[in-house]
mmCIF file of C-alpha atoms and ligand atoms in Angstrom:
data_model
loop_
_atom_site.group_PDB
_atom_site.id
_atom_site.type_symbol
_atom_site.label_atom_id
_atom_site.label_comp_id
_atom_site.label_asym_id
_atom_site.label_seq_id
_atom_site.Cartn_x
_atom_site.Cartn_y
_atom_site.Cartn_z
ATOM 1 C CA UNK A 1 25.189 -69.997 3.481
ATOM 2 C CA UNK A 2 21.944 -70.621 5.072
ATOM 3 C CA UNK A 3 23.241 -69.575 8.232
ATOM 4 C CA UNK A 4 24.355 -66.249 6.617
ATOM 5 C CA UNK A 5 20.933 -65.913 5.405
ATOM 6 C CA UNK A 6 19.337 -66.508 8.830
ATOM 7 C CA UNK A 7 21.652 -64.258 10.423
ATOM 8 C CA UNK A 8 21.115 -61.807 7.579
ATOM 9 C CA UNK A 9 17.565 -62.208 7.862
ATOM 10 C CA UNK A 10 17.645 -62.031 11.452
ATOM 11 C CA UNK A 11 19.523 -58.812 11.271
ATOM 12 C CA UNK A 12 16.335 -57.376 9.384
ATOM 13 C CA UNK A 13 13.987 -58.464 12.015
ATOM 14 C CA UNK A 14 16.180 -57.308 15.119
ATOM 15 C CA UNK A 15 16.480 -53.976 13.324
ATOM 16 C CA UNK A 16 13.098 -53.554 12.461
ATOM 17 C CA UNK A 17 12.373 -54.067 15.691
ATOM 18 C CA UNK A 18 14.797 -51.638 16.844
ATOM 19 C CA UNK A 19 13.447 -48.972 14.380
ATOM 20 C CA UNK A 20 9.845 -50.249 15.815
ATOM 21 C CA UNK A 21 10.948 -49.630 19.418
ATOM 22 C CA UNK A 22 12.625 -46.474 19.332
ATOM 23 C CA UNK A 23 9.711 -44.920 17.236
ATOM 24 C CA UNK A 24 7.543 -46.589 19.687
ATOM 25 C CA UNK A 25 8.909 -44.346 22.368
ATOM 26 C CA UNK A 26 7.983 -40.881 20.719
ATOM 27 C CA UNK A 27 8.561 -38.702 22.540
ATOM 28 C CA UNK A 28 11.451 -39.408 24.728
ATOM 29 C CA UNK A 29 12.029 -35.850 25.648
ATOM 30 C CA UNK A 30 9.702 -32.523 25.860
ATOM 31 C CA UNK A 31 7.267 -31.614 22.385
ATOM 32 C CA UNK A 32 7.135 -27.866 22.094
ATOM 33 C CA UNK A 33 3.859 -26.453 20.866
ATOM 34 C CA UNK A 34 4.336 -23.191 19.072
ATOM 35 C CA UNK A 35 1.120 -21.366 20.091
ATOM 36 C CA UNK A 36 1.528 -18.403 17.164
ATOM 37 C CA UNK A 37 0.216 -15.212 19.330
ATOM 38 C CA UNK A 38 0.891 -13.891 22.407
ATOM 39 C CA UNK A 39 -0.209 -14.973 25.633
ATOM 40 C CA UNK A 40 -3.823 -14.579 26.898
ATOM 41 C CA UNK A 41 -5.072 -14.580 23.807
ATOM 42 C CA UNK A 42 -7.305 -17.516 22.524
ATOM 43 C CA UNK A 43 -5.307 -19.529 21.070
ATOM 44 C CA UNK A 44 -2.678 -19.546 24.151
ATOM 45 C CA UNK A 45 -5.864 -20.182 26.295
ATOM 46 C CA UNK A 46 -7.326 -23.118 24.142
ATOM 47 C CA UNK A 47 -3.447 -24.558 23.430
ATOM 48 C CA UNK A 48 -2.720 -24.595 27.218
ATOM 49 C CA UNK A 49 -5.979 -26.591 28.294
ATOM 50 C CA UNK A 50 -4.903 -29.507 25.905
ATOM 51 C CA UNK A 51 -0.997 -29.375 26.227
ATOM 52 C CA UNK A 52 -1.366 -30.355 30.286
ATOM 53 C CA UNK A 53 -3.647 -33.110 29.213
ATOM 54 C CA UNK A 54 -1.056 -34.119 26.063
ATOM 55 C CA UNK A 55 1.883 -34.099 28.670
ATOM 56 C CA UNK A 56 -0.325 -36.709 30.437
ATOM 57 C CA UNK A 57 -1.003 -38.997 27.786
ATOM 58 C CA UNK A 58 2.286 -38.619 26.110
ATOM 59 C CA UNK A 59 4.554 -39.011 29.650
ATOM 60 C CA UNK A 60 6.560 -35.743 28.637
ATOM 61 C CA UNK A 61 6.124 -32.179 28.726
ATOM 62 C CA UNK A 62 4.743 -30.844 26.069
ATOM 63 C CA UNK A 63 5.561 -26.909 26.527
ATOM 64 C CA UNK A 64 3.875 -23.952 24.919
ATOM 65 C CA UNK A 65 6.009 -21.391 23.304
ATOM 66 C CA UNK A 66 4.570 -18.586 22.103
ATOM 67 C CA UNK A 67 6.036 -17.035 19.040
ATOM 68 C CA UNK A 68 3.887 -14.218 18.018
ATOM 69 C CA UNK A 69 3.832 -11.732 14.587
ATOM 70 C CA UNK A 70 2.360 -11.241 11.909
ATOM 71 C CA UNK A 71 -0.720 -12.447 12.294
ATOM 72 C CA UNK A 72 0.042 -15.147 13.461
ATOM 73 C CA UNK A 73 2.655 -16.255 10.705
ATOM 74 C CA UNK A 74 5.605 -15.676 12.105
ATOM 75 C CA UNK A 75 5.437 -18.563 14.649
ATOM 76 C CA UNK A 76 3.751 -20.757 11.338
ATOM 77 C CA UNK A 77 6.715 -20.264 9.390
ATOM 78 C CA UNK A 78 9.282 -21.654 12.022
ATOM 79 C CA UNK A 79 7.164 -24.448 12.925
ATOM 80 C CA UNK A 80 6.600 -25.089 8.853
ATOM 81 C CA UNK A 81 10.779 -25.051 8.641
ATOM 82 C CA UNK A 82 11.565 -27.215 12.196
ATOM 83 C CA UNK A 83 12.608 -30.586 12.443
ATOM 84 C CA UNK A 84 9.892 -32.913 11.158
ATOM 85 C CA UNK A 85 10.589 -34.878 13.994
ATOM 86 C CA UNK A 86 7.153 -34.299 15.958
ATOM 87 C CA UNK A 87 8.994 -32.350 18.709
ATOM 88 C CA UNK A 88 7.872 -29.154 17.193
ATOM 89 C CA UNK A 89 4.740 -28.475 16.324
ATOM 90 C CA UNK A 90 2.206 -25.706 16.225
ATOM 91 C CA UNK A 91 -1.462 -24.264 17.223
ATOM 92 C CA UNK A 92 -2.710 -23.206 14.058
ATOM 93 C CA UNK A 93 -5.956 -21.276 13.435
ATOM 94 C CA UNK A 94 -7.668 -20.169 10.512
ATOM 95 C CA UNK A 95 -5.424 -17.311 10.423
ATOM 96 C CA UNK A 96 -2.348 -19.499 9.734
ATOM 97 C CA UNK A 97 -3.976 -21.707 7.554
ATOM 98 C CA UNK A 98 -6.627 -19.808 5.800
ATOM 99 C CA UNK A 99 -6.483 -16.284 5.661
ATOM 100 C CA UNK A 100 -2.879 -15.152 6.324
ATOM 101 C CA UNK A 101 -2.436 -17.508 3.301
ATOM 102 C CA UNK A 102 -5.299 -15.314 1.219
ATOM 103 C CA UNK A 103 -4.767 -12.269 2.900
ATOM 104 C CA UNK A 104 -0.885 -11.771 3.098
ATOM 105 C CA UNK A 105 0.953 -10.880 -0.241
ATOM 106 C CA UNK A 106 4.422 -12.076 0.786
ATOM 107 C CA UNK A 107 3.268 -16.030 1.577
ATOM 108 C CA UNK A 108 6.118 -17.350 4.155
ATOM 109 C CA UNK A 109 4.928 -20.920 3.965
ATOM 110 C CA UNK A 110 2.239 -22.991 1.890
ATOM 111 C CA UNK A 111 -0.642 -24.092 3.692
ATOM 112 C CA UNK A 112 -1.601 -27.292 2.310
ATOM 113 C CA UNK A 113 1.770 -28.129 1.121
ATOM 114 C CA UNK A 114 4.518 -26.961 4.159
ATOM 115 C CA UNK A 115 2.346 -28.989 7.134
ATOM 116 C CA UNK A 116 1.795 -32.837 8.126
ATOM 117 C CA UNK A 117 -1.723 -31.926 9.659
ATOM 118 C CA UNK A 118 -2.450 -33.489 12.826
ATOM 119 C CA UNK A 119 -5.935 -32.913 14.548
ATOM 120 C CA UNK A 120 -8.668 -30.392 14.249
ATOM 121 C CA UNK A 121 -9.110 -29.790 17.672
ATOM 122 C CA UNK A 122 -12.363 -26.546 18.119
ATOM 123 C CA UNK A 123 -14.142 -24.331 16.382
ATOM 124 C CA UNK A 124 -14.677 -21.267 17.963
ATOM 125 C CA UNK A 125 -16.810 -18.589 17.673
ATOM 126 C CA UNK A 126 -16.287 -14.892 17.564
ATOM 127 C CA UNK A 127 -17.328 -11.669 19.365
ATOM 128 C CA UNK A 128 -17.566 -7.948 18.513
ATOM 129 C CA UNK A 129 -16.705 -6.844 22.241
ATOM 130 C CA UNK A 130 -16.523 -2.819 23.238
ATOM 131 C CA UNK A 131 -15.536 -1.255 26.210
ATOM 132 C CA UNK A 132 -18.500 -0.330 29.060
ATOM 133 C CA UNK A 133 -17.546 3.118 28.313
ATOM 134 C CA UNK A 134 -18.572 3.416 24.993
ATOM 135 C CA UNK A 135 -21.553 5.203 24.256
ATOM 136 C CA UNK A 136 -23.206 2.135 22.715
ATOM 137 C CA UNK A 137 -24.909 -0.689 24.057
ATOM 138 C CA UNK A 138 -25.858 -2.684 20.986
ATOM 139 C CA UNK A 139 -24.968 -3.186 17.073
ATOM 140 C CA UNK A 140 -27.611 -0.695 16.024
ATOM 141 C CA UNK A 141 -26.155 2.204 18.473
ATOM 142 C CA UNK A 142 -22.651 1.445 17.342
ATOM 143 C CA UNK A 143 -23.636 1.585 13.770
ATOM 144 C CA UNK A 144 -25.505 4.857 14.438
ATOM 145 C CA UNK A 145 -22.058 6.135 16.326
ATOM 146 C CA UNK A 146 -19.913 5.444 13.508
ATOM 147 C CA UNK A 147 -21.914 6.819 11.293
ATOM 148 C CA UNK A 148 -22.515 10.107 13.430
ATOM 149 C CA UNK A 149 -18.629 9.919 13.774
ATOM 150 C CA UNK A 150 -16.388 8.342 11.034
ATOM 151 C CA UNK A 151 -12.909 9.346 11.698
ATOM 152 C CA UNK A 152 -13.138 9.207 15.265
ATOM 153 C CA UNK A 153 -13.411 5.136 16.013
ATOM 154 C CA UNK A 154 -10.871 2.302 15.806
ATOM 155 C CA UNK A 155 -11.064 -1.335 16.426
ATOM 156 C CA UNK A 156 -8.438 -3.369 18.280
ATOM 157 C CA UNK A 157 -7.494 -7.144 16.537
ATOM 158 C CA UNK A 158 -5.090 -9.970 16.492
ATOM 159 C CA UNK A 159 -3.500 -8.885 13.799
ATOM 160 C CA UNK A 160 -3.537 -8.597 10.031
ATOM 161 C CA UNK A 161 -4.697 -11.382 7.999
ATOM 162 C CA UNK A 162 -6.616 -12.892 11.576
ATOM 163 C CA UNK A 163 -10.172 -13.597 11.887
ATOM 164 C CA UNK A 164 -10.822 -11.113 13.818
ATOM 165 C CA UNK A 165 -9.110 -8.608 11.362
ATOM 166 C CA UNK A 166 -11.513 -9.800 8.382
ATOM 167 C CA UNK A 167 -14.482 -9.461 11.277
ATOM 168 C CA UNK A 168 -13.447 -5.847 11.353
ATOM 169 C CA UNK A 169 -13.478 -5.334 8.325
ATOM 170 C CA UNK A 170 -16.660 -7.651 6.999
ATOM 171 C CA UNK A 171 -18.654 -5.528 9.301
ATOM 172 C CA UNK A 172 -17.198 -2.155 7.922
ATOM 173 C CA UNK A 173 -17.668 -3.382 4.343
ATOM 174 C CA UNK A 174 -21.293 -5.002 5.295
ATOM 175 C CA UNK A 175 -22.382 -1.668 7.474
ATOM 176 C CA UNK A 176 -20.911 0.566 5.147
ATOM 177 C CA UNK A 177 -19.155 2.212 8.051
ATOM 178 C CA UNK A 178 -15.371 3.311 8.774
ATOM 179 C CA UNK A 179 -13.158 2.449 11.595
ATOM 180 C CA UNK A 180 -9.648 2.277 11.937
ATOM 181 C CA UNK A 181 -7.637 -1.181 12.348
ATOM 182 C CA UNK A 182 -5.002 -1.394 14.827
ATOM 183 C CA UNK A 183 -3.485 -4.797 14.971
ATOM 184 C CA UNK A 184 -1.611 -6.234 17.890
ATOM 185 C CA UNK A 185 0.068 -9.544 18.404
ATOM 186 C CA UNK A 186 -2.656 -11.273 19.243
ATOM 187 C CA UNK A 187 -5.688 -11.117 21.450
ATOM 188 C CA UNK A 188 -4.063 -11.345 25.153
ATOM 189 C CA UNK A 189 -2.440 -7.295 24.837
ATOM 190 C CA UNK A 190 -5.678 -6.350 22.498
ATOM 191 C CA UNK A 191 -7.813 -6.993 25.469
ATOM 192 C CA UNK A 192 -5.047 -5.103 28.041
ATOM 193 C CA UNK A 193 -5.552 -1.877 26.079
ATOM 194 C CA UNK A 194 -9.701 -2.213 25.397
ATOM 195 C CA UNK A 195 -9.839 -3.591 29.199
ATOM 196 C CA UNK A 196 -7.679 0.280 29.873
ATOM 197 C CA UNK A 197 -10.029 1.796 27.164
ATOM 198 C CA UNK A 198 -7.187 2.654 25.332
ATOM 199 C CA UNK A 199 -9.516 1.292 22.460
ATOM 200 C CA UNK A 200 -12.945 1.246 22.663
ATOM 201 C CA UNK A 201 -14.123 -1.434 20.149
ATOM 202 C CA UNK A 202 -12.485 -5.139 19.604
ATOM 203 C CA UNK A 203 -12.990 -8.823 17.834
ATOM 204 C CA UNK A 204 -12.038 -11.212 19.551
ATOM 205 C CA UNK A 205 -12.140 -15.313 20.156
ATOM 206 C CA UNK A 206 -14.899 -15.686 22.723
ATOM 207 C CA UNK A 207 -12.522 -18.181 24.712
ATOM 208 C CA UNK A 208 -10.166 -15.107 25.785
ATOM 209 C CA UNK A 209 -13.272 -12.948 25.857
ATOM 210 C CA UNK A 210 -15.837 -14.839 27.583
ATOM 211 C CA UNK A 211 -14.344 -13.933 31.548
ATOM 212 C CA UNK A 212 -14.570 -10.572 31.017
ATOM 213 C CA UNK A 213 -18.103 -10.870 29.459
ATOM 214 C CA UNK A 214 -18.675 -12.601 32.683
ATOM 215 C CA UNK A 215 -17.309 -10.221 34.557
ATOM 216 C CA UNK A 216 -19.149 -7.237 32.912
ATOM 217 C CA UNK A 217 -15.787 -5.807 32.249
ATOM 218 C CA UNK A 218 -16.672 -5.997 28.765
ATOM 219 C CA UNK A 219 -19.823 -5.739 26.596
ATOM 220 C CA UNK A 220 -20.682 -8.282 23.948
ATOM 221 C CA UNK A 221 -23.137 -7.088 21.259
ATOM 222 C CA UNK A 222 -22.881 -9.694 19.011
ATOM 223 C CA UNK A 223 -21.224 -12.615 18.333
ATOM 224 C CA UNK A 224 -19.986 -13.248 14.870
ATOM 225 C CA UNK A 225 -21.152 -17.358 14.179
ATOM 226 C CA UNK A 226 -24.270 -18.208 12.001
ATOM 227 C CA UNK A 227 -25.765 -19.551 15.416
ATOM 228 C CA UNK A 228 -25.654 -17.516 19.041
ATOM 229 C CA UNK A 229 -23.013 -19.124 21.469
ATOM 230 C CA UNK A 230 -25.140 -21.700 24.033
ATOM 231 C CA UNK A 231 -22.898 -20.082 26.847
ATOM 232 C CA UNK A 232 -23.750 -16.101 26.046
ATOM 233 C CA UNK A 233 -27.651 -17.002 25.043
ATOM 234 C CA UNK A 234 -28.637 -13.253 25.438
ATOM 235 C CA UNK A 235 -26.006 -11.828 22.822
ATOM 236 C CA UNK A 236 -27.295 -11.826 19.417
ATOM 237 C CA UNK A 237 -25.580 -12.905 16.615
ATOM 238 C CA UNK A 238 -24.401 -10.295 13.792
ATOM 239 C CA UNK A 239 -27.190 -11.643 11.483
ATOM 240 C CA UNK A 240 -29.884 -10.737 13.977
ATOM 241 C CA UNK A 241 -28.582 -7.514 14.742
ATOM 242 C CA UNK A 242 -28.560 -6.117 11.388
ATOM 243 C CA UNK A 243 -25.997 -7.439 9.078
ATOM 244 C CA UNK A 244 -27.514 -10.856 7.698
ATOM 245 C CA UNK A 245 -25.264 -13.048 6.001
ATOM 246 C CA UNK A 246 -22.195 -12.123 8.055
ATOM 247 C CA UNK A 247 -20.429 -14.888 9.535
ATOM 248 C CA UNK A 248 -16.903 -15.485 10.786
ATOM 249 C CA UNK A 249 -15.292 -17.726 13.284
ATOM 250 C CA UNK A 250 -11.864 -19.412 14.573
ATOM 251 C CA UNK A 251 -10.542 -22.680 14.339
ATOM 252 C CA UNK A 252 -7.676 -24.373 16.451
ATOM 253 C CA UNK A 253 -5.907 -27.582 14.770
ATOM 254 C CA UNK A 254 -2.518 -29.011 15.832
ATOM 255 C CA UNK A 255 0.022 -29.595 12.912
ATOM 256 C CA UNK A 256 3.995 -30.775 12.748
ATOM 257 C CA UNK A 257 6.177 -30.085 9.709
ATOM 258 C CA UNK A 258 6.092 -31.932 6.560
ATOM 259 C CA UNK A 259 7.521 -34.714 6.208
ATOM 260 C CA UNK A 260 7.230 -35.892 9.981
ATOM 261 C CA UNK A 261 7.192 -39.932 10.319
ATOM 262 C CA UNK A 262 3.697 -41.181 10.214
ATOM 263 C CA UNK A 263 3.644 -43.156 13.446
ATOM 264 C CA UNK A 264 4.833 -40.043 14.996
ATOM 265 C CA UNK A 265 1.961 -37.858 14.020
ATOM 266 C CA UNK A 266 -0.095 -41.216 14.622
ATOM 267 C CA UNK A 267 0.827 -40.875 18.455
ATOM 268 C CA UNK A 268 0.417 -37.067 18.469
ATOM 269 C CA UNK A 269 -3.409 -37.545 16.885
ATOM 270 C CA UNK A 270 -4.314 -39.923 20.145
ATOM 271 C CA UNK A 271 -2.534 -37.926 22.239
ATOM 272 C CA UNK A 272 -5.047 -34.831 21.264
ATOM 273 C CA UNK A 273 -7.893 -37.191 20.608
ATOM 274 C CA UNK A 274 -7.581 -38.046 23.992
ATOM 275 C CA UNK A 275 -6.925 -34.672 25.391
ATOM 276 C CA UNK A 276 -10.185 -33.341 23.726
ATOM 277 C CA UNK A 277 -12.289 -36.089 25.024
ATOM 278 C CA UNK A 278 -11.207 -35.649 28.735
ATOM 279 C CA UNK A 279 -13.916 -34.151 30.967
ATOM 280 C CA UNK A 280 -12.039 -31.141 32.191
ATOM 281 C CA UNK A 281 -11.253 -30.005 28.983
ATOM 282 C CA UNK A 282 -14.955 -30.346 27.270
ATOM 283 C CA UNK A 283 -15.706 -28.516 30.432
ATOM 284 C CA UNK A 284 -13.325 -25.629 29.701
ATOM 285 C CA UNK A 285 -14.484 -25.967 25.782
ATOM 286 C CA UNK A 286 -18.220 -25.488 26.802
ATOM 287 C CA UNK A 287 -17.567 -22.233 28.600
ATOM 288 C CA UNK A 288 -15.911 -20.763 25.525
ATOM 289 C CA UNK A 289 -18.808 -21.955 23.036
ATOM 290 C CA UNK A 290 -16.287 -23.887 21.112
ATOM 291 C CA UNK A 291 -17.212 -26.950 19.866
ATOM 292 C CA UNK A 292 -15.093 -30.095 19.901
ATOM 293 C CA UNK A 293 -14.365 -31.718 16.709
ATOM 294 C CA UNK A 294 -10.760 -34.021 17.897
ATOM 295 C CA UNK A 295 -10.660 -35.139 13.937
ATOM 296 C CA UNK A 296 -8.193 -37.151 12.037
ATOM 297 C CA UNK A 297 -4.999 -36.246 10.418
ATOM 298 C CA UNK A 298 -6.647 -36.772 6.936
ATOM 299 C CA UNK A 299 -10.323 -34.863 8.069
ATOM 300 C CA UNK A 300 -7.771 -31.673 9.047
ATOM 301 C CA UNK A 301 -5.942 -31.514 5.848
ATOM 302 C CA UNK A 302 -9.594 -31.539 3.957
ATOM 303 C CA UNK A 303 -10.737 -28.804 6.408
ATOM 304 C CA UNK A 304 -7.961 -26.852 5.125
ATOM 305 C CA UNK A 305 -8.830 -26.967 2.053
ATOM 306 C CA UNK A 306 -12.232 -26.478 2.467
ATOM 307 C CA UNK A 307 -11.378 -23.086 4.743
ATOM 308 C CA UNK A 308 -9.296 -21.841 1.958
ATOM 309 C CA UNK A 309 -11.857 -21.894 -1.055
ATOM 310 C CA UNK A 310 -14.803 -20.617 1.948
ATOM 311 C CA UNK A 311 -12.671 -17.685 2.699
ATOM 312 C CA UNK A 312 -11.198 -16.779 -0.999
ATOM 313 C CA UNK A 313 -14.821 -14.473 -2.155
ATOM 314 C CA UNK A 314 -15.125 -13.206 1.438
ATOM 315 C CA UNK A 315 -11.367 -11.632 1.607
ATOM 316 C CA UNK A 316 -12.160 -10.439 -2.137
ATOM 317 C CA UNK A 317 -15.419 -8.899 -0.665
ATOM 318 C CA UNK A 318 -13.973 -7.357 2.349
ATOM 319 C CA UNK A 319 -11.260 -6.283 -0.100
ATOM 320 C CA UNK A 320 -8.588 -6.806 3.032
ATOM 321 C CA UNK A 321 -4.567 -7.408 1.512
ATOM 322 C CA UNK A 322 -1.422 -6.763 3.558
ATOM 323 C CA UNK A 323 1.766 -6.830 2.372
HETATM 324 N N1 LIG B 1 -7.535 -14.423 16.281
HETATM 325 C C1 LIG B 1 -6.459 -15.304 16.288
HETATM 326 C C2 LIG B 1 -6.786 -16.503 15.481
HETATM 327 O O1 LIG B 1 -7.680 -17.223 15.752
HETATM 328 C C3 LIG B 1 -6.073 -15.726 17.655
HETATM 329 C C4 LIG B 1 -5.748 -14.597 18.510
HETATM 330 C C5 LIG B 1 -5.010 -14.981 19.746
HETATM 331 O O2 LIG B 1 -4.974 -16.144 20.082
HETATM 332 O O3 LIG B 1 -4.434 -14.089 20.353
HETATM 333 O O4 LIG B 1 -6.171 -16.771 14.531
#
């Protein structure tokens, strides 16, 4: 009997620490990171700096995928109904996890509820961006040109329900001006057609921005945070030229499905932790403006939250719904 119980009892241990050892290997094969625009943009930018560093950390590949639409939600939703295995997971933004939520009518996934958040990796700030072309060199002049012509300008974004659609459209309904929206799947073939003049005026992330700002390919006339960007010091901030109050910005954070095994989302956490802290990478980070934040699982699911009940008035205000 007793030896039934030790070998019972022993069976426990030995398969705990199987269980222990196999979880202990996550991952054993490639992580896909769903990075929920297309490439280019911001978000592919920011989510391939950190996925060569994860791959490092974590021994295997972790490969960006980029499933954009929608603003953004398309590539949300599959991560939000993948195995919650860790082997999927996703680059959100605030446009996955705050306004696509407020702005969209048909809600593909719950926010708070459908994710097991893992890091908030950046904030990042925004820029109103035009084409050299344009007769405009500053927020004033653009004002006065919309004004002088109302049916003639649009403005290129990420998509609906993006940050950089409720920039748009906080600045019309701030300015009291009109310009047409034309949403694309994401930053990276926003900037092909304002780069071709195609459009004239954009809002973008500053990290898929900033090169051409560099490069004098594009103008910046403001950018959109409470604060100017320390790596554009000469472009003012919407506030200072002319609209005060307005303020918008990005966010990247990783998150797997719900329901995906602690440990697992444990390993992913110091994985990006790690990632964010690395030299390179803060390098990259301080070229865009963004600022490293590398939180926990629990200090991401509170941001969320947070985000959600900041943005609620503004998306009333800016009176922006898509179906
Ligand atoms: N504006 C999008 C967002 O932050 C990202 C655009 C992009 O990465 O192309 O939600």
């Amino acid at each position: 009997m007793s030896i039934c119980k030790t070998l019972f009892a022993g069976g426990i241990v030995a398969g705990l620490l199987l269980a222990g050892a196999a979880q202990a290997q996550f991952p054993e094969r490639a992580v896909t990171l769903v990075v929920p625009f297309a490439a280019g943009g911001s978000t592919d930018v920011v989510a391939r700096v950190i996925a060569q560093k994860m791959s490092e950390d974590l021994g295997q590949q972790v490969v960006v995928q980029n499933v954009a639409g929608a603003g953004g939600s398309l590539g949300a939703s599959n991560v939000a109904r993948a195995e919650p295995d860790g082997y999927t997971i996703l680059m959100g933004t605030v446009a996955t996890h705050a306004l696509n939520p407020l702005i969209l009518k048909n809600k593909p996934y719950d926010a708070e509820t459908d994710f097991a958040p893992v890091s908030l990796l950046v904030l990042v700030p925004n820029v109103l961006v035009v084409n050299p072309e344009l007769p405009a060199k500053s927020v004033k002049e653009l004002l006065a040109l919309l004004k002088a012509e109302p049916d003639k300008w649009s403005y290129a974004s990420s998509g609906n329900g993006t940050p950089l659609h409720l920039s748009g459209e906080l600045f019309k309904a701030m300015a009291g001006v009109k310009m047409e929206h034309i949403p694309y799947k994401g930053s990276g073939p926003a900037l092909n057609d304002l780069l071709g003049n195609q459009v004239s005026i954009m809002f973008d992330n500053l990290p898929s921005s900033s090169a051409h700002i560099t490069a004098g390919t594009l103008k910046a006339l403001a950018v959109t945070t409470a604060d100017r960007a320390p790596s554009f010091p000469d472009v003012p901030t919407m506030a200072e030229a002319g609209l005060p109050g307005y303020e918008t910005y990005t966010w990247n954070a990783l998150f797997a499905p719900k329901g995906t095994p602690q440990d697992v989302v444990a390993r992913l956490n110091a994985a990006a932790v790690k990632a964010m802290g690395d030299t390179a990478v803060a390098e990259r980070m301080k070229e865009f403006s963004a600022t490293i934040i590398a939180s926990t699982p629990e200090a991401l699911a509170d941001h969320v939250k947070a985000e959600i009940s900041k943005w609620t008035p503004v998306v009333a205000d800016a009176n922006v719904q898509m179906d």
